Amino acid sequence: MKTKFTQILKQRYYLLFFFSLLVQQTYAQQQITISGRVASITGEPIPFANVVIKNTKNGAVTDFDGRYKIEAASNQTLIFSSQGYKTIEIAINNKTTVDASLAEDATKLDEIVVVGYGSQQKKDLTGAVSLVKAEEIQKRQITTVADGLQGLVTGVKVRGGGRPGQEANIEIRGLKNLQNTNPLYVIDGLVTSANRDFNPNDIETIQVLKDASAAAIYGSRAANGVIIITTKKGKKGPLKVEVSTKTSFTTMPRYDLAGTEEFAKLNNMAYDNAGYPRQNLNMAVNTDWQDAVFKTGMIQDYNASVSGGGDNSTFFMSGNYFGNEGTVIGTDFDRISFRVNSSGSKGIFSIGENIAISNSKTDEMAGNPIIDVYRMTPTIPLYDAANPGGYGYGKQGVADTFGTNPLAISDFANTINENFRIRGNVWSELKLTSWLKYRFNFGYETSFDSYKFLRKVGNWSLNQPIDPSIIDQNKGRSETTLFENTLNFKKQFGKHDLTILVGQTFQKDKYEQIYGTKRNIPINSGTGQYYEVLNQGDSPVVGGYINEASLASYLGRLEYNYDNRYLFNAVLRRDGSSRFSDENKWGNFPSLSAGWRINNESFFKSEFIKDLKLRASYGELGSGNIKEYESKSFINNFGQIVLGNGQILYPSAAQVKLSNSQLRWEKLKQTNFGLDLGVLNNDLRLTADYFIARTEDVLFGFPILLTTGNDGGNPISNAATVENKGFELELAYSKKINDFSFNASVNFTKVNNKLVSLGNGQNENIVGNTMTRAGSPVGMWYVLQTDGLFQNQEEISAYKNADGKVIMPNAVPGDIRFKDVNGDGQITSDDKAIVGSPWPEFEMGLNAGAEYKGFDFSMNWIASHGATVYNGFRSVVDRFDDNSNYRAGIQPWTPENPNTDFPRVTKGSTLNSRGDSDRFLENGNFIRLKYIGFGYNLPESVLNKSGITRARLTLSAQNIITITKYKGLDPEFTNSNIFERGVDNGAFPNLQTYSFGVEFSF
């Protein structure tokens, strides 16, 4: 006991001695005031630089003159840092004045940008190239890369949707042609696609090449822009394991539709006004079709990776599962993918590979339930045992409708698309000298596609014939091989920096498919399920085809930099495609660009402006956007003909599609002027671009009469000329002050497109309610114009043309008055006029984020202004001449209710239900909170004993706020028809998505 007491006294003595030393040390470290100036190596002051006392959280920030003042102990150390400069430490050593000189940090100012067959420093770019941080894309819950780019890049327009497996449409710098607008994707040097079977979690860097000079190295493929993706690679160091999981819940927006009581009131009114006997509506039924068809969806996204490396080799492996259970019955998407990237070097030789394997499966919706939920009326039950298959879908005299029961079609018509894909490349490099390097790249991609459609016995719509069970299957395989040889020369001669690239590439594409169909598929008596194999049933139909194409190319690029002031870039690519005839096979695609870094001139003296560069470029790109054999004639050799006195049947052949051997490359000619500006030590950056793009000899198939004998699709010709002019602006600011950092950026895009000419002797092209006319934008709204409602017979009789002819003699009070534009005294299609544009005047994106200690926040807003869109939903529910549901709360015109803008409702008359009028055109403006997210990184002190080096929790939401006057489900809809870009006809909307994620590494 005495021993223990002695030990306690000794411990207390030691503690007392320790604290006495601490007190003495504290007195010795008396606080003094230190001041000074922080400047660059050249002597220019650095405002907003951080000055922190080492091993403490105490600090200060310099003012505009780079000066600071701080209280510290005389034997402490100050840490000086600022964005774009290297961090340094300076001991105080009893000094009261401490000045710091910071050197530029090349790793920040000279960011490397992949530009195709090589890389450049960002400050040396002369073309329009945008960089996107991979984490900005990966933190969103997306299916494809394109979804994640929305709002992040100027000049890039993305329109997607929430259907499982849906791929977004992406358009870079406006409309370049009249067919496909999606850009070229290059992943690790392989020309491919970043579609729904590509895992966005694998992205390391992503660059968007927007102008012709930046994209010219890809020649004939780059007319719609280029997106270059580099996937993650291993790094030297110990084995690193990263795991992330994200679970999301999605909800579908809803229409505001009438219930049974309101529907019956309006439906009876429409029949009464038409003089028809009313339907015998089943008032005991009140079906909410949206409740039956829409549900809460769920997305699961699991990702794991392993990476590491030594002195001579690195590796990266990843696996991903992505599952999306849709918000509409019968829709889901699953993807499983694996990736292996590795590289190694020995002396002057390097080799590496990038391989990705994926399998995706989509259960696609049959019909369009987005439309059917309002085509079906609330008086129709979900199920009706009297109907074949047992589903309700209306009954004549009781519930007439053209709608489809979505539950029935989901049950009786099943479509499954499955794709197994292998893609990757193997490369090797030989460093012949310090300034000369040879690289060989072999790319290979193959996919095995499986399509299966099973039509079970059962009906889903009124007056539908009873069809037998049918199974339709096809199996396809695509194969792409790519061979590339490049030689890269890079050397400095004093102030001259020269890089020369020459190369040759060859790509071959092959697709083959076999298909088969059978009818009267039996049911397995043991399972009650249909036999989903082609060896069952009868009436077989089989077929198949093979398509092949190849592209040979020669390329060269020269980059010249004089004294970091004058930049010059020249590219020439020559492409030859098998899709064109021999005389038009080859095309040349040159570009020139230049830059002037004014801030590096000796006469330029500015402490405020840190970076100032002017850019200018001109380039020509091509497009061979046609099928494999468009320049050749198509022959039908399955015909038969009767000849001779004996009327003998002989086989015959006939040309069924006109050929055009004169097809040639589309040519995009683009001029770009740009400005890059950095101030406040490059914390605040401005990028501005103005461009003019003109596509000549646009390849397009305009319809011709079948009497020509052409029955194989519209023949392609080099017809139209399309022009785009646009302006892009991005302003970004970022700053770190002690433990707090924040960033914000706003981007602005304005693009005006014009169809210069249609070609083929045509001046205009009408598709649906749109007019494409030479000298105007594509797909302008071409409709009848409404002019209020007739309130009485006197107004009808008084509505005359200049000759005194009553224009609408058959109208009655409450009907819509249409404008007689041509003054001929009647309302016909000749009175249609161009009344608006589906193209927005401008689009914007706002991005902001902040970090404090372990917490972070980010958000992304997008906005579109100036577009007029066509509401397909209202064109159905507001028409009343057929039997669909109606919008809730409408107040149609009646003698008792004349003060309304909604016409009288009547069954069987198209006067008030014409879809070709401006009645259903709406303002398409919107502002949307596309993404908002919060994250928390657990502190190291919590993780130390667990073996986990990093752990992070995230909570985010997408599409939760939309400010718009549009009455449809979503103003951000997509329509792949270029001429009907602004038509919302049952487009799958973007979904509200709520996500929770966990990430950790060890």
CSV table of N, CA, C and O in Angstrom, one decimal, residues 479-551:
chain,number,residue,atom,x,y,z
A,479,GLU,N,-18.7,-5.5,-84.3
A,479,GLU,CA,-17.3,-5.6,-84.1
A,479,GLU,C,-16.6,-4.5,-84.7
A,479,GLU,O,-16.8,-4.1,-85.8
A,480,THR,N,-15.7,-3.8,-83.9
A,480,THR,CA,-14.9,-2.7,-84.4
A,480,THR,C,-13.5,-3.0,-84.1
A,480,THR,O,-13.1,-3.3,-82.9
A,481,THR,N,-12.6,-2.8,-85.1
A,481,THR,CA,-11.2,-2.9,-84.8
A,481,THR,C,-10.5,-1.6,-85.3
A,481,THR,O,-10.9,-1.0,-86.3
A,482,LEU,N,-9.5,-1.2,-84.5
A,482,LEU,CA,-8.9,0.1,-84.8
A,482,LEU,C,-7.4,-0.1,-84.7
A,482,LEU,O,-6.8,-0.7,-83.7
A,483,PHE,N,-6.7,0.4,-85.7
A,483,PHE,CA,-5.2,0.3,-85.7
A,483,PHE,C,-4.7,1.8,-85.9
A,483,PHE,O,-5.1,2.5,-86.8
A,484,GLU,N,-3.8,2.2,-84.9
A,484,GLU,CA,-3.3,3.6,-85.0
A,484,GLU,C,-1.8,3.6,-84.8
A,484,GLU,O,-1.3,2.9,-83.9
A,485,ASN,N,-1.1,4.3,-85.6
A,485,ASN,CA,0.3,4.5,-85.5
A,485,ASN,C,0.6,6.0,-85.5
A,485,ASN,O,0.2,6.7,-86.4
A,486,THR,N,1.3,6.5,-84.5
A,486,THR,CA,1.6,7.9,-84.4
A,486,THR,C,3.1,8.1,-84.0
A,486,THR,O,3.7,7.3,-83.3
A,487,LEU,N,3.6,9.2,-84.5
A,487,LEU,CA,5.0,9.5,-84.2
A,487,LEU,C,5.0,11.0,-83.7
A,487,LEU,O,4.4,11.9,-84.3
A,488,ASN,N,5.5,11.2,-82.5
A,488,ASN,CA,5.4,12.5,-81.8
A,488,ASN,C,6.8,13.1,-81.6
A,488,ASN,O,7.7,12.4,-81.0
A,489,PHE,N,7.0,14.2,-82.2
A,489,PHE,CA,8.3,15.0,-82.0
A,489,PHE,C,8.1,16.2,-81.1
A,489,PHE,O,7.2,17.0,-81.4
A,490,LYS,N,8.8,16.3,-80.0
A,490,LYS,CA,8.7,17.5,-79.1
A,490,LYS,C,10.0,17.9,-78.6
A,490,LYS,O,10.8,17.1,-78.0
A,491,LYS,N,10.4,19.2,-78.9
A,491,LYS,CA,11.7,19.7,-78.6
A,491,LYS,C,11.7,21.2,-78.4
A,491,LYS,O,10.9,21.9,-79.0
A,492,GLN,N,12.5,21.7,-77.5
A,492,GLN,CA,12.6,23.1,-77.2
A,492,GLN,C,14.0,23.6,-77.8
A,492,GLN,O,15.0,22.9,-77.7
A,493,PHE,N,13.9,24.7,-78.5
A,493,PHE,CA,15.1,25.4,-79.0
A,493,PHE,C,15.1,26.8,-78.5
A,493,PHE,O,14.5,27.7,-79.1
A,494,GLY,N,15.7,27.0,-77.3
A,494,GLY,CA,15.7,28.3,-76.7
A,494,GLY,C,14.3,28.7,-76.3
A,494,GLY,O,13.7,28.0,-75.5
A,495,LYS,N,13.8,29.8,-76.9
A,495,LYS,CA,12.5,30.2,-76.6
A,495,LYS,C,11.4,29.5,-77.5
A,495,LYS,O,10.2,29.8,-77.4
A,496,HIS,N,11.9,28.7,-78.4
A,496,HIS,CA,11.0,28.0,-79.3
A,496,HIS,C,10.6,26.6,-78.8
A,496,HIS,O,11.5,25.8,-78.4
A,497,ASP,N,9.3,26.3,-78.7
A,497,ASP,CA,8.8,25.0,-78.3
A,497,ASP,C,8.0,24.4,-79.4
A,497,ASP,O,7.0,25.0,-79.8
A,498,LEU,N,8.5,23.3,-80.0
A,498,LEU,CA,7.8,22.8,-81.2
A,498,LEU,C,7.4,21.3,-80.9
A,498,LEU,O,8.2,20.5,-80.4
A,499,THR,N,6.2,21.0,-81.3
A,499,THR,CA,5.6,19.7,-81.2
A,499,THR,C,5.0,19.3,-82.5
A,499,THR,O,4.2,20.1,-83.1
A,500,ILE,N,5.4,18.2,-83.1
A,500,ILE,CA,4.9,17.7,-84.4
A,500,ILE,C,4.3,16.3,-84.2
A,500,ILE,O,5.0,15.4,-83.6
A,501,LEU,N,3.1,16.1,-84.6
A,501,LEU,CA,2.5,14.7,-84.6
A,501,LEU,C,2.1,14.3,-86.0
A,501,LEU,O,1.5,15.1,-86.7
A,502,VAL,N,2.5,13.1,-86.3
A,502,VAL,CA,2.0,12.5,-87.6
A,502,VAL,C,1.5,11.1,-87.3
A,502,VAL,O,2.0,10.4,-86.4
A,503,GLY,N,0.5,10.7,-88.0
A,503,GLY,CA,-0.1,9.4,-87.7
A,503,GLY,C,-0.9,8.8,-88.8
A,503,GLY,O,-1.3,9.5,-89.8
A,504,GLN,N,-1.3,7.6,-88.7
A,504,GLN,CA,-2.1,6.8,-89.6
A,504,GLN,C,-3.1,6.0,-88.8
A,504,GLN,O,-2.7,5.3,-87.8
A,505,THR,N,-4.3,5.9,-89.2
A,505,THR,CA,-5.3,5.1,-88.5
A,505,THR,C,-6.2,4.3,-89.5
A,505,THR,O,-6.4,4.8,-90.6
A,506,PHE,N,-6.6,3.2,-89.1
A,506,PHE,CA,-7.6,2.4,-89.9
A,506,PHE,C,-8.6,1.7,-89.0
A,506,PHE,O,-8.2,1.1,-87.9
A,507,GLN,N,-9.9,1.9,-89.3
A,507,GLN,CA,-10.9,1.4,-88.5
A,507,GLN,C,-11.9,0.6,-89.4
A,507,GLN,O,-12.3,1.1,-90.5
A,508,LYS,N,-12.3,-0.6,-88.9
A,508,LYS,CA,-13.3,-1.4,-89.6
A,508,LYS,C,-14.4,-1.8,-88.7
A,508,LYS,O,-14.2,-2.2,-87.6
A,509,ASP,N,-15.6,-1.5,-89.2
A,509,ASP,CA,-16.9,-1.8,-88.4
A,509,ASP,C,-17.7,-2.9,-89.1
A,509,ASP,O,-17.8,-2.9,-90.4
A,510,LYS,N,-18.2,-3.8,-88.3
A,510,LYS,CA,-19.0,-4.9,-88.9
A,510,LYS,C,-20.2,-5.2,-88.0
A,510,LYS,O,-20.0,-5.2,-86.7
A,511,TYR,N,-21.4,-5.3,-88.5
A,511,TYR,CA,-22.5,-5.7,-87.7
A,511,TYR,C,-23.3,-6.7,-88.5
A,511,TYR,O,-23.6,-6.6,-89.7
A,512,GLU,N,-23.7,-7.8,-87.8
A,512,GLU,CA,-24.5,-8.8,-88.4
A,512,GLU,C,-25.6,-9.2,-87.5
A,512,GLU,O,-25.4,-9.2,-86.2
A,513,GLN,N,-26.7,-9.6,-88.1
A,513,GLN,CA,-27.9,-9.9,-87.3
A,513,GLN,C,-28.7,-11.1,-87.9
A,513,GLN,O,-28.7,-11.1,-89.1
A,514,ILE,N,-29.2,-11.9,-87.1
A,514,ILE,CA,-30.2,-12.9,-87.5
A,514,ILE,C,-31.4,-12.7,-86.7
A,514,ILE,O,-31.4,-12.3,-85.5
A,515,TYR,N,-32.6,-13.0,-87.3
A,515,TYR,CA,-33.8,-12.8,-86.5
A,515,TYR,C,-34.8,-13.9,-86.9
A,515,TYR,O,-34.7,-14.5,-88.0
A,516,GLY,N,-35.8,-14.1,-86.0
A,516,GLY,CA,-36.8,-15.1,-86.3
A,516,GLY,C,-38.1,-14.7,-85.5
A,516,GLY,O,-38.0,-14.1,-84.4
A,517,THR,N,-39.2,-15.1,-86.1
A,517,THR,CA,-40.5,-14.9,-85.4
A,517,THR,C,-41.4,-16.2,-85.6
A,517,THR,O,-41.3,-16.8,-86.6
A,518,LYS,N,-42.1,-16.5,-84.5
A,518,LYS,CA,-43.1,-17.6,-84.6
A,518,LYS,C,-44.4,-17.1,-83.9
A,518,LYS,O,-44.4,-16.3,-83.0
A,519,ARG,N,-45.5,-17.8,-84.3
A,519,ARG,CA,-46.8,-17.5,-83.7
A,519,ARG,C,-47.3,-18.7,-83.0
A,519,ARG,O,-46.8,-19.8,-83.1
A,520,ASN,N,-48.4,-18.4,-82.2
A,520,ASN,CA,-49.1,-19.5,-81.5
A,520,ASN,C,-48.1,-20.2,-80.5
A,520,ASN,O,-48.0,-21.4,-80.6
A,521,ILE,N,-47.5,-19.5,-79.7
A,521,ILE,CA,-46.5,-20.0,-78.8
A,521,ILE,C,-47.3,-20.7,-77.7
A,521,ILE,O,-48.2,-20.1,-77.0
A,522,PRO,N,-47.0,-22.0,-77.4
A,522,PRO,CA,-47.7,-22.7,-76.3
A,522,PRO,C,-47.3,-22.3,-74.9
A,522,PRO,O,-46.3,-21.7,-74.7
A,523,ILE,N,-48.1,-22.7,-74.0
A,523,ILE,CA,-47.8,-22.5,-72.6
A,523,ILE,C,-47.3,-23.8,-71.9
A,523,ILE,O,-47.9,-24.8,-72.1
A,524,ASN,N,-46.3,-23.7,-71.1
A,524,ASN,CA,-45.8,-24.8,-70.3
A,524,ASN,C,-46.8,-25.1,-69.3
A,524,ASN,O,-47.1,-24.3,-68.3
A,525,SER,N,-47.4,-26.3,-69.3
A,525,SER,CA,-48.5,-26.7,-68.4
A,525,SER,C,-47.9,-26.8,-67.0
A,525,SER,O,-48.7,-26.7,-66.0
A,526,GLY,N,-46.6,-27.1,-66.9
A,526,GLY,CA,-46.1,-27.2,-65.5
A,526,GLY,C,-45.9,-25.9,-64.8
A,526,GLY,O,-46.1,-25.8,-63.6
A,527,THR,N,-45.5,-24.9,-65.6
A,527,THR,CA,-45.2,-23.6,-64.9
A,527,THR,C,-46.2,-22.5,-65.2
A,527,THR,O,-46.3,-21.5,-64.5
A,528,GLY,N,-47.1,-22.7,-66.2
A,528,GLY,CA,-48.1,-21.7,-66.6
A,528,GLY,C,-47.5,-20.6,-67.4
A,528,GLY,O,-48.1,-19.6,-67.7
A,529,GLN,N,-46.2,-20.7,-67.8
A,529,GLN,CA,-45.5,-19.6,-68.5
A,529,GLN,C,-45.3,-20.0,-70.0
A,529,GLN,O,-45.3,-21.2,-70.3
A,530,TYR,N,-45.2,-19.0,-70.9
A,530,TYR,CA,-45.0,-19.3,-72.3
A,530,TYR,C,-43.6,-19.8,-72.5
A,530,TYR,O,-42.6,-19.5,-71.8
A,531,TYR,N,-43.5,-20.7,-73.5
A,531,TYR,CA,-42.2,-21.1,-74.0
A,531,TYR,C,-41.5,-19.9,-74.8
A,531,TYR,O,-42.0,-19.6,-75.8
A,532,GLU,N,-40.5,-19.4,-74.2
A,532,GLU,CA,-39.8,-18.2,-74.9
A,532,GLU,C,-38.6,-18.7,-75.7
A,532,GLU,O,-37.5,-18.1,-75.6
A,533,VAL,N,-38.9,-19.7,-76.6
A,533,VAL,CA,-37.9,-20.2,-77.5
A,533,VAL,C,-38.5,-20.3,-78.9
A,533,VAL,O,-39.7,-20.6,-79.0
A,534,LEU,N,-37.6,-20.2,-79.9
A,534,LEU,CA,-38.1,-20.2,-81.3
A,534,LEU,C,-38.4,-21.6,-81.8
A,534,LEU,O,-38.9,-21.7,-82.9
A,535,ASN,N,-38.1,-22.7,-81.0
A,535,ASN,CA,-38.4,-24.0,-81.5
A,535,ASN,C,-39.9,-24.4,-81.2
A,535,ASN,O,-40.3,-25.5,-81.5
A,536,GLN,N,-40.6,-23.4,-80.6
A,536,GLN,CA,-42.0,-23.7,-80.4
A,536,GLN,C,-42.9,-22.8,-81.3
A,536,GLN,O,-42.4,-21.9,-82.0
A,537,GLY,N,-44.2,-23.1,-81.4
A,537,GLY,CA,-45.1,-22.3,-82.3
A,537,GLY,C,-45.0,-22.7,-83.7
A,537,GLY,O,-44.4,-23.7,-84.1
A,538,ASP,N,-45.6,-21.8,-84.6
A,538,ASP,CA,-45.7,-22.1,-86.0
A,538,ASP,C,-45.5,-20.8,-86.8
A,538,ASP,O,-45.2,-19.8,-86.3
A,539,SER,N,-45.7,-20.9,-88.1
A,539,SER,CA,-45.6,-19.7,-89.0
A,539,SER,C,-44.2,-19.0,-88.9
A,539,SER,O,-44.2,-17.8,-88.6
A,540,PRO,N,-43.1,-19.8,-89.1
A,540,PRO,CA,-41.8,-19.2,-88.9
A,540,PRO,C,-41.5,-18.1,-89.9
A,540,PRO,O,-41.8,-18.3,-91.1
A,541,VAL,N,-40.8,-17.1,-89.5
A,541,VAL,CA,-40.2,-16.1,-90.4
A,541,VAL,C,-38.8,-15.9,-89.9
A,541,VAL,O,-38.6,-15.6,-88.8
A,542,VAL,N,-37.8,-16.0,-90.8
A,542,VAL,CA,-36.4,-15.9,-90.4
A,542,VAL,C,-35.7,-15.0,-91.4
A,542,VAL,O,-36.2,-14.8,-92.6
A,543,GLY,N,-34.6,-14.4,-91.0
A,543,GLY,CA,-33.8,-13.5,-91.9
A,543,GLY,C,-32.6,-13.1,-91.2
A,543,GLY,O,-32.2,-13.5,-90.1
A,544,GLY,N,-31.8,-12.3,-91.9
A,544,GLY,CA,-30.5,-11.8,-91.4
A,544,GLY,C,-29.8,-10.9,-92.4
A,544,GLY,O,-30.2,-10.8,-93.6
A,545,TYR,N,-28.8,-10.2,-91.9
A,545,TYR,CA,-28.1,-9.3,-92.8
A,545,TYR,C,-26.7,-9.0,-92.2
A,545,TYR,O,-26.5,-9.3,-91.0
A,546,ILE,N,-25.8,-8.5,-93.0
A,546,ILE,CA,-24.5,-8.1,-92.6
A,546,ILE,C,-24.2,-6.7,-93.1
A,546,ILE,O,-24.4,-6.5,-94.3
A,547,ASN,N,-23.7,-5.8,-92.3
A,547,ASN,CA,-23.3,-4.5,-92.7
A,547,ASN,C,-21.8,-4.3,-92.4
A,547,ASN,O,-21.4,-4.6,-91.3
A,548,GLU,N,-21.0,-3.8,-93.3
A,548,GLU,CA,-19.6,-3.5,-93.1
A,548,GLU,C,-19.2,-2.1,-93.6
A,548,GLU,O,-19.7,-1.7,-94.6
A,549,ALA,N,-18.3,-1.5,-92.9
A,549,ALA,CA,-17.7,-0.2,-93.3
A,549,ALA,C,-16.3,-0.1,-92.8
A,549,ALA,O,-16.0,-0.7,-91.8
A,550,SER,N,-15.5,0.7,-93.5
A,550,SER,CA,-14.2,0.9,-93.0
A,550,SER,C,-13.8,2.4,-93.3
A,550,SER,O,-14.3,3.1,-94.1
A,551,LEU,N,-12.8,2.9,-92.5
A,551,LEU,CA,-12.4,4.3,-92.6
A,551,LEU,C,-10.8,4.3,-92.4
A,551,LEU,O,-10.3,3.8,-91.4
